[in-house]
PDB file of C-alpha atoms and ligand atoms in Angstrom:
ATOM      1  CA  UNK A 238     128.954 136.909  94.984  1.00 94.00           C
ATOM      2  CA  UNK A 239     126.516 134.376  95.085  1.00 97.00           C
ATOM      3  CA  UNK A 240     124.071 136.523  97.636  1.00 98.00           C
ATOM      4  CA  UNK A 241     120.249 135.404  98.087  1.00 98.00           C
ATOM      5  CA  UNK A 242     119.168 138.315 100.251  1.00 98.00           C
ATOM      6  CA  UNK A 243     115.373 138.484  99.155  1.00 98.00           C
ATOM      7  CA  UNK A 244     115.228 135.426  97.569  1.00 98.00           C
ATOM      8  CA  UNK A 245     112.626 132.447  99.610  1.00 98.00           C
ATOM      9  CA  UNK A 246     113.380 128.828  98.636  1.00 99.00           C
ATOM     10  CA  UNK A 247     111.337 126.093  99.371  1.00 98.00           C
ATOM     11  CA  UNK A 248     113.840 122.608  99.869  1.00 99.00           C
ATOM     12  CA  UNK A 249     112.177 119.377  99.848  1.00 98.00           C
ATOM     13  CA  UNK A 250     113.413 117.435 102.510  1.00 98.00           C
ATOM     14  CA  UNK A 251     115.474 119.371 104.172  1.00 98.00           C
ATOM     15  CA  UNK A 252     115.177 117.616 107.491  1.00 98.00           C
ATOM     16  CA  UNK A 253     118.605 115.839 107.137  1.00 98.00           C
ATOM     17  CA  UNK A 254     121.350 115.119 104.328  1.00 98.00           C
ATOM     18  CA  UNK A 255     121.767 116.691 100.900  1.00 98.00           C
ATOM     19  CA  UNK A 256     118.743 119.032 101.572  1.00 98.00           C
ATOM     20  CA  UNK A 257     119.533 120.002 105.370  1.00 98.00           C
ATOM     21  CA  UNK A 258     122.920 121.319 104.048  1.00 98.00           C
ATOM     22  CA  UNK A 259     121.097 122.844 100.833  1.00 99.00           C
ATOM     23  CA  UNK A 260     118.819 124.487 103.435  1.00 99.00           C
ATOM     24  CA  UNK A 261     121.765 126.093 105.326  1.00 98.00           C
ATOM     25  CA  UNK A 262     123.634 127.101 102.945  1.00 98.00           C
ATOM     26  CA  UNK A 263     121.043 128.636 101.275  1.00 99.00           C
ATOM     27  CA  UNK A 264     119.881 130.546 104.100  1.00 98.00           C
ATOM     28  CA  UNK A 265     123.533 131.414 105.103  1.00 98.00           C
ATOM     29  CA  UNK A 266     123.594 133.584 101.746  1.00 98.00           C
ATOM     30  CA  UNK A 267     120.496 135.440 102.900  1.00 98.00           C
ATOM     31  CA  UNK A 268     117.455 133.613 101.331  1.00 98.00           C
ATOM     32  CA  UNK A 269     114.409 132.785 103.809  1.00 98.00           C
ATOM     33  CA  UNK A 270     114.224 129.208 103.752  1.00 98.00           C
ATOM     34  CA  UNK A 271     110.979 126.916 103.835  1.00 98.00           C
ATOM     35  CA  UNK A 272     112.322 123.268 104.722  1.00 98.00           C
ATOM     36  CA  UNK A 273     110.110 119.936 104.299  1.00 98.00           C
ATOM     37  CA  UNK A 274     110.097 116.971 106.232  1.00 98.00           C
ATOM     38  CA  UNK A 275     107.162 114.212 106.101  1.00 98.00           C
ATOM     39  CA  UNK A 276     107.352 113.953 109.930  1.00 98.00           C
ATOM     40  CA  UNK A 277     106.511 116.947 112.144  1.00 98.00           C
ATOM     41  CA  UNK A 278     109.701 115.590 114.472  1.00 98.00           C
ATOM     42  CA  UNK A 279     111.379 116.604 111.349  1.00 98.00           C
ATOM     43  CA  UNK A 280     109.929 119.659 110.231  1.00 98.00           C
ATOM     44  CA  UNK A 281     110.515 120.950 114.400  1.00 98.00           C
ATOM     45  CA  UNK A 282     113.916 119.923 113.547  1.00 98.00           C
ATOM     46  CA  UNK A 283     114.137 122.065 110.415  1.00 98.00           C
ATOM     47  CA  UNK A 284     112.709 125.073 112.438  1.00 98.00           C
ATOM     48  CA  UNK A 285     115.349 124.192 115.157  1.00 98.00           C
ATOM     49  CA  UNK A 286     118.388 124.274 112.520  1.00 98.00           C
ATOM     50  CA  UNK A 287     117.386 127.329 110.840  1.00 98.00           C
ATOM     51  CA  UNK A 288     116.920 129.564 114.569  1.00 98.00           C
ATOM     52  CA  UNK A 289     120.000 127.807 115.647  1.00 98.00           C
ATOM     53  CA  UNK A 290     122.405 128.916 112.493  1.00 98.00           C
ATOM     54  CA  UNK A 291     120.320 132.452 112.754  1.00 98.00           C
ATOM     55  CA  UNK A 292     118.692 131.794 109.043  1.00 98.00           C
ATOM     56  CA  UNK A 293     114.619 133.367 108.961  1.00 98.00           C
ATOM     57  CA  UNK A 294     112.236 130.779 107.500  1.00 98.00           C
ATOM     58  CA  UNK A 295     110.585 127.567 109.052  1.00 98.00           C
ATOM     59  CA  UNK A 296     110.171 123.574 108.546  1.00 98.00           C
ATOM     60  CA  UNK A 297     106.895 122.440 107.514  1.00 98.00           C
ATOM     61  CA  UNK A 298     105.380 119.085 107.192  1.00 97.00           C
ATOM     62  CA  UNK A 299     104.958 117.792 103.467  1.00 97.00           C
ATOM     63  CA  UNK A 300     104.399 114.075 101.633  1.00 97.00           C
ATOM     64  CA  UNK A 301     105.807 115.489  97.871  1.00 98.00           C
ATOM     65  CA  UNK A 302     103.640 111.980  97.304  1.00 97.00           C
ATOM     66  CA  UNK A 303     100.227 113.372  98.032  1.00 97.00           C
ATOM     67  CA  UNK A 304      98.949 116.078  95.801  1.00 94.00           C
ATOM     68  CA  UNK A 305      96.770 117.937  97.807  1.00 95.00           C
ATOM     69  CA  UNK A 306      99.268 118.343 100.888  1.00 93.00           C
ATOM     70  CA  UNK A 307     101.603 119.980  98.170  1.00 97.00           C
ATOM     71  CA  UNK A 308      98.980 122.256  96.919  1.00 97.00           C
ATOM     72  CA  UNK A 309      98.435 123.384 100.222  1.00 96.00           C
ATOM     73  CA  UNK A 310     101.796 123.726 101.379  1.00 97.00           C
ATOM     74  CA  UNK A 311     102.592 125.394  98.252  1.00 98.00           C
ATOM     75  CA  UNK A 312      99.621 127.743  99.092  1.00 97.00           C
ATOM     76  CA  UNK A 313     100.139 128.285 103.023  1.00 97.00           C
ATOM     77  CA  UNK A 314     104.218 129.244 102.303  1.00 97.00           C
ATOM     78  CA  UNK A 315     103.288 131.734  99.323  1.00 97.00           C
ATOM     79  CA  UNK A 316     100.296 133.630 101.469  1.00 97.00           C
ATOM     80  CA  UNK A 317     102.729 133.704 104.792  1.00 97.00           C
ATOM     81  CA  UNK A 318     106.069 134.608 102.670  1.00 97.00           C
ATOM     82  CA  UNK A 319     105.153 135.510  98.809  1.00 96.00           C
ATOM     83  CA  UNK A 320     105.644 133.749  95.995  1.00 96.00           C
ATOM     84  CA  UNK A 321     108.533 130.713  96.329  1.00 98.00           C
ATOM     85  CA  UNK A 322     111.490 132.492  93.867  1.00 98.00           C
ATOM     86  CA  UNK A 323     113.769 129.471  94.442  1.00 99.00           C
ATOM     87  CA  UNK A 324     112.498 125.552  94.733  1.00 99.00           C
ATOM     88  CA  UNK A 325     114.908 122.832  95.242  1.00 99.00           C
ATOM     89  CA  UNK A 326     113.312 119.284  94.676  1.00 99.00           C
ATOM     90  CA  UNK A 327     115.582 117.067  96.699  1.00 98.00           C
ATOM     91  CA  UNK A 328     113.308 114.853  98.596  1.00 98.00           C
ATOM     92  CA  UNK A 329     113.871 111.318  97.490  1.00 98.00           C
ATOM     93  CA  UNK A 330     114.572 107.810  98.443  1.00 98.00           C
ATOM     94  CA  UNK A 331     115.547 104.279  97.473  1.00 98.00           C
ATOM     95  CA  UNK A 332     114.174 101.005  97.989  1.00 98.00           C
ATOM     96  CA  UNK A 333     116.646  98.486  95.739  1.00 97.00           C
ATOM     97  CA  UNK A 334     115.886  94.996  94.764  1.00 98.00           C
ATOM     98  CA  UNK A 335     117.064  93.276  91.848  1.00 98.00           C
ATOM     99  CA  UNK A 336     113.964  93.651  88.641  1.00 98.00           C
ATOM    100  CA  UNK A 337     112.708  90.320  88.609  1.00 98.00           C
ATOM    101  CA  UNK A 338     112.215  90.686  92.386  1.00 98.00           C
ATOM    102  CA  UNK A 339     111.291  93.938  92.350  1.00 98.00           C
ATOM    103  CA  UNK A 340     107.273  94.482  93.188  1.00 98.00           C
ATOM    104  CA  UNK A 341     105.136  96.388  91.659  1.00 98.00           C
ATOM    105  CA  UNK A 342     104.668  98.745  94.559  1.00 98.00           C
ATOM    106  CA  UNK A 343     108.770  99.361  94.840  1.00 98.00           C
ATOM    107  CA  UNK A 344     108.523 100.628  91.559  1.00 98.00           C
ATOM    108  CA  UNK A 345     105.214 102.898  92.081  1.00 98.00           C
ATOM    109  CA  UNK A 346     106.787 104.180  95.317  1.00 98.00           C
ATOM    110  CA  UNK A 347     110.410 104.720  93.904  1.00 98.00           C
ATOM    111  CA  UNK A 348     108.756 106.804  90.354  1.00 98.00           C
ATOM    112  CA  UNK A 349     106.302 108.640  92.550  1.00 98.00           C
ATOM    113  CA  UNK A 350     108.833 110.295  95.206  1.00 98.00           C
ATOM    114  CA  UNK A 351     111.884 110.697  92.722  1.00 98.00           C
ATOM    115  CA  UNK A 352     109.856 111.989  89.998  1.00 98.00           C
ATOM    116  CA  UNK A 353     106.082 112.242  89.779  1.00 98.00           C
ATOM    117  CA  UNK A 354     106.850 114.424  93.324  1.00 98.00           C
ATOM    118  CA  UNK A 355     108.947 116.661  91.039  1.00 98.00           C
ATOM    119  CA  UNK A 356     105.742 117.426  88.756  1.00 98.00           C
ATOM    120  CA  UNK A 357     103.639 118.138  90.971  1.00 97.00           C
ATOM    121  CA  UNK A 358     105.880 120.581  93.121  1.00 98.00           C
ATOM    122  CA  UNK A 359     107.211 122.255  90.269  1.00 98.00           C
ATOM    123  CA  UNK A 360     103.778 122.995  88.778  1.00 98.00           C
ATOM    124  CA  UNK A 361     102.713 124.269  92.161  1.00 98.00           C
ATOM    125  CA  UNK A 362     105.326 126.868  92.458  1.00 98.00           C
ATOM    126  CA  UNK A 363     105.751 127.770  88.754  1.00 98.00           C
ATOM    127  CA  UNK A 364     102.822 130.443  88.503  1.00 95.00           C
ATOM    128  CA  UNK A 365     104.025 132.585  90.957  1.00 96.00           C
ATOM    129  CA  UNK A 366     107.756 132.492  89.237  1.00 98.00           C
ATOM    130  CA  UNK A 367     105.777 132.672  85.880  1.00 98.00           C
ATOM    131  CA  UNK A 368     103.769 136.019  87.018  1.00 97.00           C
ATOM    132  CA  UNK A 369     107.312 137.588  88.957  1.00 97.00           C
ATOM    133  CA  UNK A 370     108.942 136.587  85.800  1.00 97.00           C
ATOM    134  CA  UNK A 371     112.219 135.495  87.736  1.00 97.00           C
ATOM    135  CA  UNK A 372     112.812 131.994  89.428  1.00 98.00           C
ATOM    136  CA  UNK A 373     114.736 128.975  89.759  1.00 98.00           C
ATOM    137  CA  UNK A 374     114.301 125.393  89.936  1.00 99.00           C
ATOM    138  CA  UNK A 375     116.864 123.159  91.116  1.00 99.00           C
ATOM    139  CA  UNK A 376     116.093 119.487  90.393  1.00 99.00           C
ATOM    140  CA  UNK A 377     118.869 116.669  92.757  1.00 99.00           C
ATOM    141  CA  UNK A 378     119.033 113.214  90.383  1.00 98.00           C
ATOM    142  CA  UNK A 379     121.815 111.218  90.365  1.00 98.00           C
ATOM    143  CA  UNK A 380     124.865 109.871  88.941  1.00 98.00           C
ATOM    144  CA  UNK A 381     122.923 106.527  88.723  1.00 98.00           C
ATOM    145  CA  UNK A 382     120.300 108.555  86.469  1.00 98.00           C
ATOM    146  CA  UNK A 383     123.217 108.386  84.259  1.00 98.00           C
ATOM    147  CA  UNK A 384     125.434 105.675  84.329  1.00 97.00           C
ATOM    148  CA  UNK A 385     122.766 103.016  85.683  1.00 98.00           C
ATOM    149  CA  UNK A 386     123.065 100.686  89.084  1.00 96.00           C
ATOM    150  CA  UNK A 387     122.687  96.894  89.529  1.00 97.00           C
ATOM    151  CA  UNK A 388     119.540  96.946  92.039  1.00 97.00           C
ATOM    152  CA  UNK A 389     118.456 100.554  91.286  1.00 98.00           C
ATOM    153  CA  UNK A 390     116.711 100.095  88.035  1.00 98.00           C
ATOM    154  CA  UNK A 391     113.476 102.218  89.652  1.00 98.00           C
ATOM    155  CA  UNK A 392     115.701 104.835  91.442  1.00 98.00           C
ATOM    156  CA  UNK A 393     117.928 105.031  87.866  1.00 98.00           C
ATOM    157  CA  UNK A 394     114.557 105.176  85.685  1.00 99.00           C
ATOM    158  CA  UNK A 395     113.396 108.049  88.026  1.00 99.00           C
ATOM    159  CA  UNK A 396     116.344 109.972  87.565  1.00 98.00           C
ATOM    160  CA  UNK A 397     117.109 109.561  84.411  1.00 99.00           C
ATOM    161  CA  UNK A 398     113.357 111.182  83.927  1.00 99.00           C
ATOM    162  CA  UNK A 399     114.610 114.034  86.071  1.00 98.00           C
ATOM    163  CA  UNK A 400     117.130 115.034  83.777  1.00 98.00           C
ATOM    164  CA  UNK A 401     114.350 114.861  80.754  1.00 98.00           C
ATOM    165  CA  UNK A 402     112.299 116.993  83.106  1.00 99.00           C
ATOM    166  CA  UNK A 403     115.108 119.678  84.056  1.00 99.00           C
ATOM    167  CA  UNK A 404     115.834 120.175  80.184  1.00 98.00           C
ATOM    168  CA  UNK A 405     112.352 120.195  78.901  1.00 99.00           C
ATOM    169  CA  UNK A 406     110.987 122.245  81.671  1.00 99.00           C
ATOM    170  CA  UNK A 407     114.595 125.008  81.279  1.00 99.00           C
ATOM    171  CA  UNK A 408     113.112 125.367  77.114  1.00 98.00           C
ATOM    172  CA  UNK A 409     109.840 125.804  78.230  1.00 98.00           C
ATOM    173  CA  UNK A 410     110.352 128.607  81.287  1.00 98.00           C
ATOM    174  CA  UNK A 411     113.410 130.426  79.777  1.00 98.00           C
ATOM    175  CA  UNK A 412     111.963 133.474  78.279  1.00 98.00           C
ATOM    176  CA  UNK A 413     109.936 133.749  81.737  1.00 98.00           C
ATOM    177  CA  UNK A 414     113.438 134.569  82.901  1.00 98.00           C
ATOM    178  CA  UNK A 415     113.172 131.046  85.231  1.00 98.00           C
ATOM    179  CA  UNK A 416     116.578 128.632  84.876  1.00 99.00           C
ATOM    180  CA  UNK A 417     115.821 124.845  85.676  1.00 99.00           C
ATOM    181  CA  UNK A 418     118.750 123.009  86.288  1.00 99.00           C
ATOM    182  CA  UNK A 419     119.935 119.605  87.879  1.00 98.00           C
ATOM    183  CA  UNK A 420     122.563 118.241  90.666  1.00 98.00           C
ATOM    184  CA  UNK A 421     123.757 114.974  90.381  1.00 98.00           C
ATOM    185  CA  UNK A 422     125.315 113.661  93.433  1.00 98.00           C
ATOM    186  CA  UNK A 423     128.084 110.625  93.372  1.00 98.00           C
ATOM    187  CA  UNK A 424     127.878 109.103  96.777  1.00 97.00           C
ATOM    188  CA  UNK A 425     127.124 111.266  99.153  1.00 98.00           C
ATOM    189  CA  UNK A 426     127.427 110.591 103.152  1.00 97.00           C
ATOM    190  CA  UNK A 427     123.779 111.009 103.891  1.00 97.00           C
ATOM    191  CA  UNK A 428     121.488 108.054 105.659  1.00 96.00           C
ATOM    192  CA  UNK A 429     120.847 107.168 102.697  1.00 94.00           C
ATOM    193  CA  UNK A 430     124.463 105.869 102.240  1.00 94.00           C
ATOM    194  CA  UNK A 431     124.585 104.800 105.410  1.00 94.00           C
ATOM    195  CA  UNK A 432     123.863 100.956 104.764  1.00 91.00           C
ATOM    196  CA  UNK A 433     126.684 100.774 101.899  1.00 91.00           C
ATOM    197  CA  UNK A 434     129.035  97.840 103.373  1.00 92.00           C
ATOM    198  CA  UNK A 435     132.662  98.330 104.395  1.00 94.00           C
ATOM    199  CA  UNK A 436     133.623  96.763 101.201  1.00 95.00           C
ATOM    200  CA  UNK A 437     131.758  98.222  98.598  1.00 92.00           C
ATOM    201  CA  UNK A 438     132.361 101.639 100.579  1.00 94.00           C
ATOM    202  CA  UNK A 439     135.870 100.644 100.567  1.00 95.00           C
ATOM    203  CA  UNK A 440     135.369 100.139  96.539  1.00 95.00           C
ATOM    204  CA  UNK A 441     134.051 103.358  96.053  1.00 94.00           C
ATOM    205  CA  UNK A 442     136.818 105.154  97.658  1.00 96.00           C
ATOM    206  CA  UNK A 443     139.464 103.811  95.429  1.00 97.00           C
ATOM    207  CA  UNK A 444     136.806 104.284  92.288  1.00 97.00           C
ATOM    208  CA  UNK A 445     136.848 107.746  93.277  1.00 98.00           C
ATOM    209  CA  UNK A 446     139.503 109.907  91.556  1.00 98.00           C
ATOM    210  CA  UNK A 447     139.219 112.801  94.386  1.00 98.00           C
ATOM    211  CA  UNK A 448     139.496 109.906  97.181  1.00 97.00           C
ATOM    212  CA  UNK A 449     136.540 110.255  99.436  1.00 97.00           C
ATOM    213  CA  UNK A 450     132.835 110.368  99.426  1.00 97.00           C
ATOM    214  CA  UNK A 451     131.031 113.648  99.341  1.00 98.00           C
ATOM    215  CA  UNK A 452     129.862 115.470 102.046  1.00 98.00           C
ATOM    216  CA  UNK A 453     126.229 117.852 102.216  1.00 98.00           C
ATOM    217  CA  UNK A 454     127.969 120.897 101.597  1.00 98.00           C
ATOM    218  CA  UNK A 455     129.722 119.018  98.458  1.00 98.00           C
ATOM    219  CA  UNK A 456     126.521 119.683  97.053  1.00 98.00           C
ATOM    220  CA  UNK A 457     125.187 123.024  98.290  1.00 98.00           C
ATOM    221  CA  UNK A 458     127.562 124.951  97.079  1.00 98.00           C
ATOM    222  CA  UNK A 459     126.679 124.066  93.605  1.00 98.00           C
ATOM    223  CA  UNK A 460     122.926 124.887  94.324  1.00 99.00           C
ATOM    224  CA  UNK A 461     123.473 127.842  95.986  1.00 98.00           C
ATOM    225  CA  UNK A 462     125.893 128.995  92.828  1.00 98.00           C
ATOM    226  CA  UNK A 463     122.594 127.836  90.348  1.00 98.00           C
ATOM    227  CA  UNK A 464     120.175 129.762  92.572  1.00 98.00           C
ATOM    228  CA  UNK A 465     122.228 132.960  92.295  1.00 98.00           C
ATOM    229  CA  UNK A 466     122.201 135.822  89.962  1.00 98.00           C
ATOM    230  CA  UNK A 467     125.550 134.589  88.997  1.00 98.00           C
ATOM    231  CA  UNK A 468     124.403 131.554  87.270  1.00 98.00           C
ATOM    232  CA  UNK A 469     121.513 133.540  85.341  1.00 98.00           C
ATOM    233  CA  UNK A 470     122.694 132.366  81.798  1.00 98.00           C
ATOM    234  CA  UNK A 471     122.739 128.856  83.309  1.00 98.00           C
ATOM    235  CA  UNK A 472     119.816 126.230  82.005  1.00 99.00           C
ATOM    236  CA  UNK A 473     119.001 123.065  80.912  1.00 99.00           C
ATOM    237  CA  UNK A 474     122.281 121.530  83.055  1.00 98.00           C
ATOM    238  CA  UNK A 475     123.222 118.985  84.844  1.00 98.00           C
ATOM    239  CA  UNK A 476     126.112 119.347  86.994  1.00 98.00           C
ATOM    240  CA  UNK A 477     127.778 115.991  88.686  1.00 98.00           C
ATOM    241  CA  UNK A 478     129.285 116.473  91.690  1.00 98.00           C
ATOM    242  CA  UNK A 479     130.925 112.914  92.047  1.00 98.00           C
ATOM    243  CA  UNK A 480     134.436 113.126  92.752  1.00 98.00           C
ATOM    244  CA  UNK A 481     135.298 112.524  89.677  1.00 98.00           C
ATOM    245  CA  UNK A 482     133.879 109.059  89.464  1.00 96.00           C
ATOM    246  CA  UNK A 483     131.943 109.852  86.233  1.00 90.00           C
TER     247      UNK A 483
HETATM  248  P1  NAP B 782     118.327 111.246 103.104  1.00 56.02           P
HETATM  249  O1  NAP B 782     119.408 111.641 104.020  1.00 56.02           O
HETATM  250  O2  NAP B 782     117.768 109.874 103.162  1.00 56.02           O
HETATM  251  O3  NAP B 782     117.141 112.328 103.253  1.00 56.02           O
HETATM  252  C1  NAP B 782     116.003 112.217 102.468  1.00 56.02           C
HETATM  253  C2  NAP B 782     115.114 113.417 102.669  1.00 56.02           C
HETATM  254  O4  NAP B 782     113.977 113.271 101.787  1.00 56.02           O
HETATM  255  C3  NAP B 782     114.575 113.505 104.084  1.00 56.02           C
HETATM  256  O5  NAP B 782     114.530 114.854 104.472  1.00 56.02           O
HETATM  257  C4  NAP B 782     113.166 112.937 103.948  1.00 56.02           C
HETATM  258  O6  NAP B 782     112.254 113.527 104.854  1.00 56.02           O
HETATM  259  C5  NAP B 782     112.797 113.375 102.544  1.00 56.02           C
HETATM  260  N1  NAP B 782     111.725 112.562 101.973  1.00 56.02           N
HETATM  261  C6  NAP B 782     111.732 111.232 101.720  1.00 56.02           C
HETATM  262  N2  NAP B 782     110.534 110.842 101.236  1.00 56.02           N
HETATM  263  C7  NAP B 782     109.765 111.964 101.161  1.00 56.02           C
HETATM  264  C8  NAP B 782     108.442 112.237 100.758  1.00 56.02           C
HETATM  265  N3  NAP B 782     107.618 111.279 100.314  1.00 56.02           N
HETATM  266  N4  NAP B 782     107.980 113.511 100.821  1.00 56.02           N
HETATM  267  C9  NAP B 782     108.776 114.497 101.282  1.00 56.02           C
HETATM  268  N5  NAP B 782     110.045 114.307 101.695  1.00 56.02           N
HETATM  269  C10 NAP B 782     110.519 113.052 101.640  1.00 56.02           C
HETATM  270  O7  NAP B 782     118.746 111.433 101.578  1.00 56.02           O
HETATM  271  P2  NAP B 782     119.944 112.239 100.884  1.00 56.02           P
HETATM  272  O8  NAP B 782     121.054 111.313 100.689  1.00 56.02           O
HETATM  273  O9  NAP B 782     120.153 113.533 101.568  1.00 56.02           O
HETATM  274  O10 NAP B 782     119.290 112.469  99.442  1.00 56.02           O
HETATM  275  C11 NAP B 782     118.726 113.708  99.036  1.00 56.02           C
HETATM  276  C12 NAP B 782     118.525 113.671  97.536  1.00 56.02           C
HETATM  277  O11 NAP B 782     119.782 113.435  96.894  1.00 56.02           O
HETATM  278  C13 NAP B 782     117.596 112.544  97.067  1.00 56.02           C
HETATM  279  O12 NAP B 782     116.817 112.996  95.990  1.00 56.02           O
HETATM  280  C14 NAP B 782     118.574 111.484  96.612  1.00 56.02           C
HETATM  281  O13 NAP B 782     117.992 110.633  95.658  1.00 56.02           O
HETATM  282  C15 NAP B 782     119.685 112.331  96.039  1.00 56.02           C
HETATM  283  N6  NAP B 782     120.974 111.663  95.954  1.00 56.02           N
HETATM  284  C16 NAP B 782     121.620 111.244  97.064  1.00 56.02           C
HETATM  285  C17 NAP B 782     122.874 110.625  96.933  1.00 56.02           C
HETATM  286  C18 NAP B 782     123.670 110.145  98.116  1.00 56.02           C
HETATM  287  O14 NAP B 782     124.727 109.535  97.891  1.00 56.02           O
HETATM  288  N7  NAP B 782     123.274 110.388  99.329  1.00 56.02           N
HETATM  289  C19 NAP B 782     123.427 110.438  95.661  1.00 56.02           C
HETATM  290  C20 NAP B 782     122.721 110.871  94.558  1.00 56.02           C
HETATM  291  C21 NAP B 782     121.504 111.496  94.709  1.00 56.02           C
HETATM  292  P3  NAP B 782     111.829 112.852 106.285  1.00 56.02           P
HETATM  293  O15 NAP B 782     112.273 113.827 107.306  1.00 56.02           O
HETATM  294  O16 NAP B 782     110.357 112.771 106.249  1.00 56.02           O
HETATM  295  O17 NAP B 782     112.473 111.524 106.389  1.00 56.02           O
END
């Protein structure tokens, strides 16, 4: 079950976290994996990870910020591979601040990785699903997306636009035989919970019905079971992997 022999993914920041253990996993089950990074320290890293755990595929260098570099990416992976038959959109990042400190340029930056990124990747990949008539999209939001954040109202608003995206986008691509789904992560022991003081991590523990943060692999195993054939009648979801905290 859950085999992705044949199948090439492209993850989106894939160089550490969420999507480096999305990227194994994946590959792990068989897929050829194309991993992102913005760096190319990173994407050597990705390249590194994949020959090391025995996984075909390679890191590449991509900004899901600047629209050309994605067509081109986009472009470069499908004429070295074929057409992308699974995409994962989990590049993304935070930069908090209360609103009425918040600067116009934290919000810009914060709606244009989370989810204008998402657009324009997506629409990049789509055709070549479109013409094979098979494909998957896996979009990563949040459980903030959903239940809101003190400090997070750019990273919640992007999101929470996600989700709109995943279910409008599943309607649109269904009867091409393409499923577009979501992950929503709790808190997830990544970098980018790294800063999260003793206290509040402390906080979070007891919040947490199952007792613990989640780890990477928390999460891959629910993208690798959307990717699959198994999850074919699958679309429109989002699944929260949280612990139990919502
Ligand atoms: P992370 O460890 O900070 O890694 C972020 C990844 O995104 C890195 O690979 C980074 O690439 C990439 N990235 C950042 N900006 C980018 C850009 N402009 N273009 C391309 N790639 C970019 O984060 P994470 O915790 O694994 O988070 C992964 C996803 O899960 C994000 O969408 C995040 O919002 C979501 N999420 C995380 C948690 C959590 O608790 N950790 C909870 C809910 C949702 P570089 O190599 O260039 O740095």
């Amino acid at each position: 079950m859950f085999a992705l022999q044949g199948e090439i993914a492209l993850v989106t920041g894939a160089s550490r976290g969420i999507g480096r253990a999305v990227a194994l996993s994946m590959g792990l089950q068989g897929a050829l994996i194309v991993g992102t990074s913005t760096s190319g320290f990173g994407a050597q890293g990705v390249t590194a990870a994949l020959d090391e755990a025995g996984i075909d595929g390679r890191g590449t260098v991509l900004d899901v910020t600047q629209g050309e570099s994605v067509i081109n990416a986009v472009g470069q992976i499908q004429k070295q591979f074929g057409p992308i038959s699974i995409l994962v959109n989990n590049a993304g990042k935070t930069r908090d601040s209360l609103l009425l400190r918040m600067k116009d340029e934290e919000w810009d930056d914060i709606l244009e990785t989370n989810l204008s990124s998402v657009f324009r990747v997506t629409k990049a990949c789509l055709r070549g699903m479109v013409r094979a008539r098979r494909g998957r999209v896996i979009n990563v939001t949040s459980i903030v997306g959903a239940t809101g954040n003190p400090g997070q109202t750019n990273y919640a608003a992007a999101k929470a636009g996600l989700v709109g995206f995943t279910k409008s986008l599943a309607s649109e691509v269904a009867s091409r035989g393409i499923t577009v789904n979501g992950i929503a992560p709790g808190f997830i022991e990544t970098d980018m919970t790294s800063s999260l003081e003793q206290s509040r991590r402390d906080a979070l523990v007891t919040a947490i019905p199952l007792g613990r943060l989640g780890v990477g692999e928390d999460v891959a195993a629910a993208a690798v079971f959307l990717a699959s054939a198994e999850a074919s009648y699958i679309t429109g979801q989002v699944i929260g992997i949280n612990g139990g905290l919502a």
